[in-house]
Amino acid sequence: MKTILVTGGAGFIGSDLVRRILSEEPDTSVLTYDLLTYAGNLDNLKSCIRDSRHRFARGDICDRERVGELLGSGEVSQIINLAAESHVDRSILGPKGFAETNVLGTVVLLEAAREAGIERFVQVSTDEVYGSLGSEGSFSEESPLAPSSPYSASKAAADHFVEAFGRTFGMDVVITRCSNNYGPFQFPEKLIPLMIRNAMNDEPLPIYGDGLQVRDWIHVGDHSRALLSVLKNGESGGIYNIGSGNERTNLDVVKSVLRVLGKPESLIRHIEDRPGHDRRYSMDASKIRAELDWQAEVEFERGIENTVQWYIDNRDWLESVITGEYRNYYSAWYSGGRTTG
Ligand code: NAD
Ligand code: DAU
């Protein structure tokens, strides 16, 4: 039986991937390695706890000794690295932690993977490394990297290290770059779950600037399916864009949430814009479609309805992640003139 190490597997996308591997790959075990930061939650893996093919280890990807021990036994043959600080606004408040986890942590994993002779290393990156687009065009895998935020700069730096380990040491590495995900178990600092929670509580919905920024929204299940496909069949050294071609303005997305919940648009508040806010992302995902026969399947309106329903049905989960840390973060973010009115 082969074992895949999924770092960040207690987070939003990582937990979806762990569940998918366990349900679709009967001859595969998963070792989830996660620090359980504010964004990691073992409740996200509740359905896997009793599965004998799943094991959880708590730890930091920056901890070279610990990572070396995990890989040293020879049990793990492949790694998918999703562990990261993932929220752009938090990277504006404190860039250093993003450099530590996203850059240094990736280098630590690469070093340990090389030492252990890991077969394949998949780095889960983001469309944000390409920077911002005007109203026309899409990012291809050849687009230059031009990150705007400390978060995307740290992801771009990690991508460079992954490619360098492939070229210099001949490691089998693959990079994926996906657009904005939504779905169950997403931490309510990100646009869609934040808007769902605020609307459910009849609280104001903070829209940065004019709200006409465009993102290409993809259901998390489509993303995890793409990751599994890249792990199994992606070309060594390759980069794969992942997107659904579902471009929407933030205002449109928020209005869809309000429609599904039957709440009024008067809850919307336009507030000060995010510094360095990228205007538009658009992914050309033709390579993964052609090479790996993958395409997004969840249509946005259906995906949003199911997602809103999930948060209604899982209100306990939603409230359980609202901790003192969350409140401190929001009071820091909304200090200094930024206000929801
Ligand atoms: P998330 O914040 O929900 O989960 C991140 C996980 O990493 C958490 O479980 C956290 O505990 C863990 N983690 C953080 N620091 C760690 C450390 N030092 N050591 C070990 N574990 C640590 O993030 P997500 O939205 O699920 O994103 C997962 C990955 O996918 C990230 O690498 C992110 O950059 C990338 N990505 C996200 C999106 C998106 O729309 N959310 C899109 C494209 C790519
Ligand atoms: O594009 C992929 C990226 O998507 C991932 O790499 C990141 O990990 C993930 O966090 C996400 O980044 P974004 O910054 O695009 O996601 P976020 O949900 O924070 O914001 C989506 C858009 O909504 C963005 O234009 C900012 C805007 N926004 C966000 C929040 C939280 C608001 O207008 N109001 C808000 O309160």
Short mmCIF file of C-alpha atoms and ligand atoms in Angstrom, two decimals:
data_model
loop_
_atom_site.label_atom_id
_atom_site.label_comp_id
_atom_site.label_asym_id
_atom_site.label_seq_id
_atom_site.Cartn_x
_atom_site.Cartn_y
_atom_site.Cartn_z
CA MET A 1 0.00 0.00 0.00
CA LYS A 2 1.39 3.40 -0.94
CA THR A 3 1.27 6.37 1.47
CA ILE A 4 0.77 9.98 0.46
CA LEU A 5 1.81 12.74 2.85
CA VAL A 6 -0.75 15.56 2.69
CA THR A 7 0.56 18.65 4.45
CA GLY A 8 -2.12 21.14 5.49
CA GLY A 9 -4.62 18.30 5.32
CA ALA A 10 -6.71 19.70 8.19
CA GLY A 11 -7.42 22.89 6.24
CA PHE A 12 -10.15 23.65 3.73
CA ILE A 13 -8.75 22.21 0.49
CA GLY A 14 -6.43 19.69 2.17
CA SER A 15 -9.29 18.01 4.04
CA ASP A 16 -11.33 17.73 0.84
CA LEU A 17 -8.34 16.08 -0.83
CA VAL A 18 -7.76 13.67 2.08
CA ARG A 19 -11.41 12.59 1.97
CA ARG A 20 -11.20 12.14 -1.81
CA ILE A 21 -8.03 10.03 -1.72
CA LEU A 22 -9.46 7.76 0.98
CA SER A 23 -12.73 7.27 -0.88
CA GLU A 24 -11.34 6.89 -4.41
CA GLU A 25 -7.98 5.17 -3.91
CA PRO A 26 -8.48 1.90 -2.02
CA ASP A 27 -4.78 0.97 -2.21
CA THR A 28 -3.52 4.23 -0.77
CA SER A 29 -2.99 5.46 2.79
CA VAL A 30 -2.83 9.09 3.82
CA LEU A 31 -0.59 10.65 6.42
CA THR A 32 -1.96 14.12 7.22
CA TYR A 33 0.64 16.49 8.66
CA ASP A 34 -0.72 19.78 9.95
CA LEU A 35 0.19 22.32 12.59
CA LEU A 36 -3.49 23.03 13.37
CA THR A 37 -3.10 26.80 13.19
CA TYR A 38 -6.25 28.91 13.48
CA ALA A 39 -7.17 27.61 9.99
CA GLY A 40 -6.62 23.91 10.67
CA ASN A 41 -9.35 21.88 12.32
CA LEU A 42 -9.57 18.17 13.03
CA ASP A 43 -13.36 18.43 12.71
CA ASN A 44 -12.71 18.90 8.97
CA LEU A 45 -11.41 15.30 8.97
CA LYS A 46 -14.12 13.82 11.19
CA SER A 47 -15.26 11.42 8.48
CA CYS A 48 -11.70 9.98 8.20
CA ILE A 49 -10.89 9.47 11.86
CA ARG A 50 -11.96 5.82 11.93
CA ASP A 51 -10.42 4.96 8.57
CA SER A 52 -7.47 2.61 9.17
CA ARG A 53 -5.78 4.04 6.05
CA HIS A 54 -5.59 7.52 7.60
CA ARG A 55 -3.11 8.80 10.17
CA PHE A 56 -2.75 12.30 11.55
CA ALA A 57 0.44 13.91 12.85
CA ARG A 58 0.49 17.38 14.30
CA GLY A 59 3.56 19.42 13.40
CA ASP A 60 5.17 22.30 11.57
CA ILE A 61 6.50 21.99 8.01
CA CYS A 62 9.36 24.29 9.13
CA ASP A 63 10.51 21.67 11.66
CA ARG A 64 13.30 19.96 9.69
CA GLU A 65 13.97 17.25 12.28
CA ARG A 66 10.33 16.26 12.62
CA VAL A 67 9.73 16.23 8.86
CA GLY A 68 12.91 14.19 8.42
CA GLU A 69 11.65 11.65 10.96
CA LEU A 70 8.26 11.40 9.25
CA LEU A 71 9.84 10.70 5.89
CA GLY A 72 12.80 8.70 7.19
CA SER A 73 10.85 5.49 7.78
CA GLY A 74 10.37 5.09 4.03
CA GLU A 75 6.59 4.73 4.39
CA VAL A 76 5.74 7.89 2.42
CA SER A 77 6.23 7.74 -1.33
CA GLN A 78 4.58 10.99 -2.48
CA ILE A 79 3.94 14.44 -0.99
CA ILE A 80 1.25 17.02 -1.74
CA ASN A 81 2.09 20.29 -0.02
CA LEU A 82 -0.95 22.36 0.89
CA ALA A 83 0.31 23.65 4.25
CA ALA A 84 0.41 27.43 4.10
CA GLU A 85 -0.67 30.70 5.52
CA SER A 86 -3.43 31.28 2.97
CA HIS A 87 -5.19 34.59 3.65
CA VAL A 88 -4.12 37.69 1.70
CA ASP A 89 -5.45 40.18 4.28
CA ARG A 90 -3.49 38.51 7.08
CA SER A 91 -0.35 38.74 4.92
CA ILE A 92 -0.88 42.50 4.74
CA LEU A 93 -1.04 42.70 8.54
CA GLY A 94 2.02 40.42 9.02
CA PRO A 95 4.15 39.30 6.05
CA LYS A 96 6.90 37.51 8.04
CA GLY A 97 4.87 34.45 9.02
CA PHE A 98 4.03 33.98 5.33
CA ALA A 99 7.71 33.92 4.39
CA GLU A 100 8.39 31.42 7.17
CA THR A 101 5.63 28.89 6.47
CA ASN A 102 5.16 29.32 2.73
CA VAL A 103 8.80 29.72 1.67
CA LEU A 104 10.98 28.22 4.39
CA GLY A 105 8.46 25.45 5.12
CA THR A 106 8.42 24.45 1.45
CA VAL A 107 12.23 24.40 1.32
CA VAL A 108 12.33 22.21 4.45
CA LEU A 109 9.88 19.77 2.85
CA LEU A 110 11.87 19.72 -0.39
CA GLU A 111 15.15 19.02 1.44
CA ALA A 112 13.61 16.23 3.49
CA ALA A 113 11.86 14.80 0.42
CA ARG A 114 15.12 14.76 -1.50
CA GLU A 115 16.95 13.07 1.36
CA ALA A 116 14.23 10.43 1.66
CA GLY A 117 14.06 9.78 -2.10
CA ILE A 118 10.37 10.72 -2.37
CA GLU A 119 8.93 9.70 -5.77
CA ARG A 120 6.90 12.84 -6.45
CA PHE A 121 6.40 16.24 -4.82
CA VAL A 122 3.30 18.27 -5.76
CA GLN A 123 3.31 21.93 -4.75
CA VAL A 124 -0.15 23.46 -4.45
CA SER A 125 0.25 27.03 -5.63
CA THR A 126 -2.14 29.74 -6.73
CA ASP A 127 -3.21 31.91 -9.67
CA GLU A 128 -2.22 34.92 -7.53
CA VAL A 129 1.47 34.39 -8.39
CA TYR A 130 0.72 35.81 -11.86
CA GLY A 131 -0.50 39.16 -10.49
CA SER A 132 -3.39 41.16 -11.89
CA LEU A 133 -5.08 41.28 -15.32
CA GLY A 134 -6.99 44.06 -17.09
CA SER A 135 -10.38 43.31 -18.59
CA GLU A 136 -8.92 41.07 -21.35
CA GLY A 137 -6.85 37.88 -21.49
CA SER A 138 -6.02 34.94 -19.23
CA PHE A 139 -2.97 33.59 -17.44
CA SER A 140 -1.22 30.63 -19.07
CA GLU A 141 1.50 28.53 -17.43
CA GLU A 142 4.03 30.68 -19.31
CA SER A 143 2.76 34.00 -17.93
CA PRO A 144 5.43 35.83 -15.95
CA LEU A 145 5.17 35.80 -12.16
CA ALA A 146 4.22 39.24 -10.81
CA PRO A 147 2.81 38.77 -7.31
CA SER A 148 1.15 41.75 -5.60
CA SER A 149 0.61 40.73 -1.97
CA PRO A 150 3.02 39.32 0.62
CA TYR A 151 0.94 36.12 0.39
CA SER A 152 1.33 35.74 -3.37
CA ALA A 153 5.01 36.79 -3.20
CA SER A 154 5.63 33.95 -0.71
CA LYS A 155 3.80 31.45 -2.95
CA ALA A 156 5.80 32.61 -6.01
CA ALA A 157 9.07 32.27 -4.07
CA ALA A 158 8.07 28.74 -3.05
CA ASP A 159 7.30 27.89 -6.70
CA HIS A 160 10.80 29.02 -7.68
CA PHE A 161 12.33 26.75 -5.02
CA VAL A 162 10.24 23.80 -6.21
CA GLU A 163 11.38 24.32 -9.81
CA ALA A 164 14.98 24.79 -8.63
CA PHE A 165 14.91 21.44 -6.77
CA GLY A 166 13.57 19.82 -9.92
CA ARG A 167 16.29 21.30 -12.15
CA THR A 168 19.24 21.14 -9.77
CA PHE A 169 18.64 17.82 -8.02
CA GLY A 170 16.52 16.02 -10.63
CA MET A 171 13.59 15.66 -8.24
CA ASP A 172 10.18 14.78 -9.67
CA VAL A 173 8.23 17.94 -8.87
CA VAL A 174 4.94 19.32 -10.21
CA ILE A 175 3.29 22.68 -9.47
CA THR A 176 -0.43 23.43 -9.63
CA ARG A 177 -1.91 26.94 -9.72
CA CYS A 178 -5.60 27.15 -8.98
CA SER A 179 -8.09 30.00 -8.87
CA ASN A 180 -10.44 30.93 -5.96
CA ASN A 181 -12.03 27.94 -4.23
CA TYR A 182 -15.35 27.80 -2.41
CA GLY A 183 -17.28 25.00 -0.70
CA PRO A 184 -17.76 23.32 2.70
CA PHE A 185 -15.26 23.77 5.57
CA GLN A 186 -13.81 27.06 4.28
CA PHE A 187 -12.66 29.30 7.12
CA PRO A 188 -14.99 32.33 7.46
CA GLU A 189 -12.29 34.92 6.79
CA LYS A 190 -12.56 34.21 3.05
CA LEU A 191 -15.16 36.09 0.98
CA ILE A 192 -17.90 33.48 0.51
CA PRO A 193 -18.14 31.93 4.01
CA LEU A 194 -17.70 35.37 5.62
CA MET A 195 -20.59 36.75 3.57
CA ILE A 196 -22.75 33.70 4.33
CA ARG A 197 -22.14 34.03 8.07
CA ASN A 198 -22.69 37.79 8.16
CA ALA A 199 -25.87 37.53 6.07
CA MET A 200 -27.22 34.70 8.23
CA ASN A 201 -26.70 37.00 11.25
CA ASP A 202 -28.13 40.09 9.44
CA GLU A 203 -24.74 41.80 9.81
CA PRO A 204 -23.14 44.16 7.22
CA LEU A 205 -21.30 42.57 4.28
CA PRO A 206 -17.96 44.39 3.75
CA ILE A 207 -17.11 44.79 0.05
CA TYR A 208 -13.64 46.14 -0.66
CA GLY A 209 -13.74 49.16 -2.96
CA ASP A 210 -16.25 49.05 -5.82
CA GLY A 211 -16.62 45.25 -5.64
CA LEU A 212 -15.98 44.91 -9.37
CA GLN A 213 -12.81 42.85 -8.90
CA VAL A 214 -13.09 39.58 -10.81
CA ARG A 215 -12.18 36.10 -9.57
CA ASP A 216 -12.58 32.72 -11.32
CA TRP A 217 -14.53 30.66 -8.74
CA ILE A 218 -14.07 26.90 -8.61
CA HIS A 219 -15.68 24.36 -6.30
CA VAL A 220 -13.17 22.78 -3.90
CA GLY A 221 -14.18 19.30 -5.09
CA ASP A 222 -13.15 20.16 -8.65
CA HIS A 223 -9.80 21.39 -7.32
CA SER A 224 -9.06 18.28 -5.24
CA ARG A 225 -9.99 16.07 -8.21
CA ALA A 226 -7.48 18.01 -10.32
CA LEU A 227 -4.78 17.60 -7.64
CA LEU A 228 -5.23 13.85 -7.55
CA SER A 229 -5.07 13.70 -11.32
CA VAL A 230 -1.85 15.78 -11.39
CA LEU A 231 -0.30 13.60 -8.69
CA LYS A 232 -1.04 10.46 -10.69
CA ASN A 233 -0.52 11.59 -14.27
CA GLY A 234 1.00 15.07 -14.38
CA GLU A 235 4.22 15.52 -16.32
CA SER A 236 7.34 15.65 -14.16
CA GLY A 237 8.56 19.25 -13.91
CA GLY A 238 5.22 20.48 -15.22
CA ILE A 239 3.05 23.38 -14.12
CA TYR A 240 -0.74 23.06 -14.33
CA ASN A 241 -3.21 25.94 -14.16
CA ILE A 242 -6.54 24.92 -12.63
CA GLY A 243 -9.65 27.04 -13.16
CA SER A 244 -13.29 26.70 -14.07
CA GLY A 245 -13.76 29.66 -16.43
CA ASN A 246 -16.39 30.98 -14.06
CA GLU A 247 -15.46 34.64 -13.76
CA ARG A 248 -17.62 36.80 -11.50
CA THR A 249 -17.29 40.15 -9.81
CA ASN A 250 -17.23 40.07 -6.03
CA LEU A 251 -20.51 42.01 -6.02
CA ASP A 252 -22.17 39.35 -8.20
CA VAL A 253 -20.93 36.60 -5.89
CA VAL A 254 -22.21 38.36 -2.80
CA LYS A 255 -25.58 39.03 -4.44
CA SER A 256 -25.85 35.31 -5.28
CA VAL A 257 -25.26 34.47 -1.61
CA LEU A 258 -27.93 36.97 -0.54
CA ARG A 259 -30.39 35.58 -3.11
CA VAL A 260 -29.93 32.01 -1.91
CA LEU A 261 -30.36 33.08 1.72
CA GLY A 262 -33.33 35.38 0.92
CA LYS A 263 -31.55 38.36 2.53
CA PRO A 264 -31.65 42.00 1.29
CA GLU A 265 -28.88 43.69 -0.73
CA SER A 266 -29.10 46.60 1.74
CA LEU A 267 -26.71 44.55 3.94
CA ILE A 268 -23.88 45.33 1.48
CA ARG A 269 -21.37 48.00 2.61
CA HIS A 270 -18.61 49.29 0.33
CA ILE A 271 -15.53 49.90 2.45
CA GLU A 272 -11.91 50.95 1.93
CA ASP A 273 -10.15 48.80 -0.66
CA ARG A 274 -7.55 46.13 0.13
CA PRO A 275 -4.05 47.61 -0.42
CA GLY A 276 -2.49 46.25 -3.63
CA HIS A 277 -5.81 44.61 -4.54
CA ASP A 278 -5.55 42.58 -7.76
CA ARG A 279 -8.31 43.61 -10.16
CA ARG A 280 -8.90 40.47 -12.16
CA TYR A 281 -7.73 36.85 -12.34
CA SER A 282 -8.54 34.57 -15.25
CA MET A 283 -7.05 31.14 -15.81
CA ASP A 284 -6.33 29.41 -19.09
CA ALA A 285 -6.74 25.80 -17.97
CA SER A 286 -6.49 24.29 -21.46
CA LYS A 287 -3.28 22.38 -20.61
CA ILE A 288 -4.78 20.30 -17.79
CA ARG A 289 -7.91 19.71 -19.88
CA ALA A 290 -5.91 18.48 -22.86
CA GLU A 291 -3.20 16.50 -21.03
CA LEU A 292 -5.14 15.04 -18.09
CA ASP A 293 -8.70 15.11 -19.39
CA TRP A 294 -9.76 17.11 -16.31
CA GLN A 295 -12.40 19.78 -16.29
CA ALA A 296 -14.46 21.58 -13.67
CA GLU A 297 -17.86 19.99 -13.24
CA VAL A 298 -19.68 21.99 -10.57
CA GLU A 299 -21.73 24.79 -12.08
CA PHE A 300 -21.48 27.94 -9.93
CA GLU A 301 -25.18 28.56 -9.10
CA ARG A 302 -25.61 24.93 -7.98
CA GLY A 303 -22.29 25.01 -6.10
CA ILE A 304 -23.24 28.19 -4.24
CA GLU A 305 -26.68 26.84 -3.32
CA ASN A 306 -25.12 23.65 -1.92
CA THR A 307 -22.42 25.61 -0.12
CA VAL A 308 -24.90 28.01 1.53
CA GLN A 309 -26.98 24.99 2.55
CA TRP A 310 -23.88 23.32 4.03
CA TYR A 311 -23.19 26.35 6.24
CA ILE A 312 -26.85 26.44 7.32
CA ASP A 313 -26.70 22.72 8.18
CA ASN A 314 -23.30 23.09 9.89
CA ARG A 315 -23.81 26.23 11.93
CA ASP A 316 -22.12 24.54 14.88
CA TRP A 317 -18.94 24.11 12.85
CA LEU A 318 -19.15 27.73 11.69
CA GLU A 319 -19.54 29.11 15.20
CA SER A 320 -16.92 26.74 16.66
CA VAL A 321 -14.16 28.34 14.56
CA ILE A 322 -15.03 31.87 15.76
CA THR A 323 -12.45 32.14 18.55
CA GLY A 324 -10.63 34.91 20.38
CA GLU A 325 -7.92 34.70 17.72
CA TYR A 326 -10.53 35.41 15.03
CA ARG A 327 -11.93 38.40 16.91
CA ASN A 328 -8.42 39.80 17.48
CA TYR A 329 -7.63 39.44 13.80
CA TYR A 330 -10.78 41.31 12.81
CA SER A 331 -10.23 44.08 15.30
CA ALA A 332 -6.69 44.54 13.90
CA TRP A 333 -7.94 44.44 10.30
CA TYR A 334 -10.75 46.91 10.93
CA SER A 335 -8.65 49.34 12.95
CA GLY A 336 -7.15 52.54 11.51
CA GLY A 337 -10.09 53.85 9.52
CA ARG A 338 -11.17 50.63 7.80
CA THR A 339 -14.77 50.18 8.92
CA THR A 340 -17.91 48.27 8.00
CA GLY A 341 -19.99 51.32 9.04
P1 NAD B 1 -6.29 26.86 4.81
O1 NAD B 1 -5.77 28.10 5.45
O2 NAD B 1 -7.72 26.49 4.96
O3 NAD B 1 -5.43 25.59 5.30
C1 NAD B 1 -4.04 25.67 5.51
C2 NAD B 1 -3.66 24.50 6.41
O4 NAD B 1 -2.24 24.53 6.58
C3 NAD B 1 -4.28 24.58 7.81
O5 NAD B 1 -4.83 23.33 8.17
C4 NAD B 1 -3.11 24.95 8.71
O6 NAD B 1 -3.24 24.44 10.04
C5 NAD B 1 -1.95 24.32 7.96
N1 NAD B 1 -0.68 24.97 8.26
C6 NAD B 1 -0.40 26.30 8.29
N2 NAD B 1 0.88 26.51 8.62
C7 NAD B 1 1.45 25.29 8.80
C8 NAD B 1 2.75 24.84 9.13
N3 NAD B 1 3.73 25.72 9.36
N4 NAD B 1 2.98 23.52 9.20
C9 NAD B 1 1.98 22.62 8.98
N5 NAD B 1 0.72 22.98 8.68
C10 NAD B 1 0.45 24.30 8.58
O7 NAD B 1 -5.89 27.01 3.28
P2 NAD B 1 -6.61 26.43 1.97
O8 NAD B 1 -7.51 27.47 1.44
O9 NAD B 1 -7.09 25.07 2.20
O10 NAD B 1 -5.34 26.40 0.98
C11 NAD B 1 -4.50 25.25 0.93
C12 NAD B 1 -3.40 25.49 -0.07
O11 NAD B 1 -3.96 25.78 -1.35
C13 NAD B 1 -2.50 26.68 0.27
O12 NAD B 1 -1.18 26.33 -0.07
C14 NAD B 1 -3.00 27.79 -0.63
O13 NAD B 1 -1.96 28.68 -0.94
C15 NAD B 1 -3.45 27.01 -1.85
N6 NAD B 1 -4.54 27.60 -2.64
C16 NAD B 1 -5.69 28.01 -2.03
C17 NAD B 1 -6.73 28.52 -2.83
C18 NAD B 1 -8.03 28.97 -2.21
O14 NAD B 1 -8.87 29.52 -2.93
N7 NAD B 1 -8.28 28.77 -0.93
C19 NAD B 1 -6.57 28.59 -4.23
C20 NAD B 1 -5.36 28.16 -4.80
C21 NAD B 1 -4.36 27.66 -3.99
O1 DAU B 2 -6.96 33.10 -6.19
C1 DAU B 2 -6.61 32.07 -5.31
C2 DAU B 2 -6.50 32.63 -3.92
O2 DAU B 2 -7.84 32.88 -3.50
C3 DAU B 2 -5.80 31.71 -2.93
O3 DAU B 2 -4.47 31.55 -3.33
C4 DAU B 2 -5.86 32.28 -1.51
O4 DAU B 2 -5.31 31.35 -0.60
C5 DAU B 2 -7.32 32.53 -1.16
O5 DAU B 2 -7.38 33.17 0.10
C6 DAU B 2 -7.98 33.41 -2.21
O6 DAU B 2 -7.45 34.77 -2.17
P1 DAU B 2 -8.40 36.03 -2.37
O7 DAU B 2 -7.76 37.22 -1.78
O8 DAU B 2 -8.84 36.15 -3.78
O9 DAU B 2 -9.68 35.53 -1.50
P2 DAU B 2 -10.61 36.29 -0.48
O10 DAU B 2 -11.73 35.36 -0.18
O11 DAU B 2 -9.87 36.88 0.67
O12 DAU B 2 -11.16 37.50 -1.34
C7 DAU B 2 -11.87 37.28 -2.56
C8 DAU B 2 -12.21 38.65 -3.14
O13 DAU B 2 -13.17 39.28 -2.28
C9 DAU B 2 -11.03 39.60 -3.20
O14 DAU B 2 -11.16 40.40 -4.36
C10 DAU B 2 -11.17 40.47 -1.96
C11 DAU B 2 -12.67 40.53 -1.77
N1 DAU B 2 -13.13 40.64 -0.38
C12 DAU B 2 -12.68 39.74 0.53
C13 DAU B 2 -13.08 39.80 1.85
C14 DAU B 2 -12.56 38.81 2.87
C15 DAU B 2 -14.05 41.62 -0.01
O15 DAU B 2 -14.49 42.44 -0.86
N2 DAU B 2 -14.48 41.67 1.27
C16 DAU B 2 -14.00 40.80 2.24
O16 DAU B 2 -14.41 40.94 3.43
#
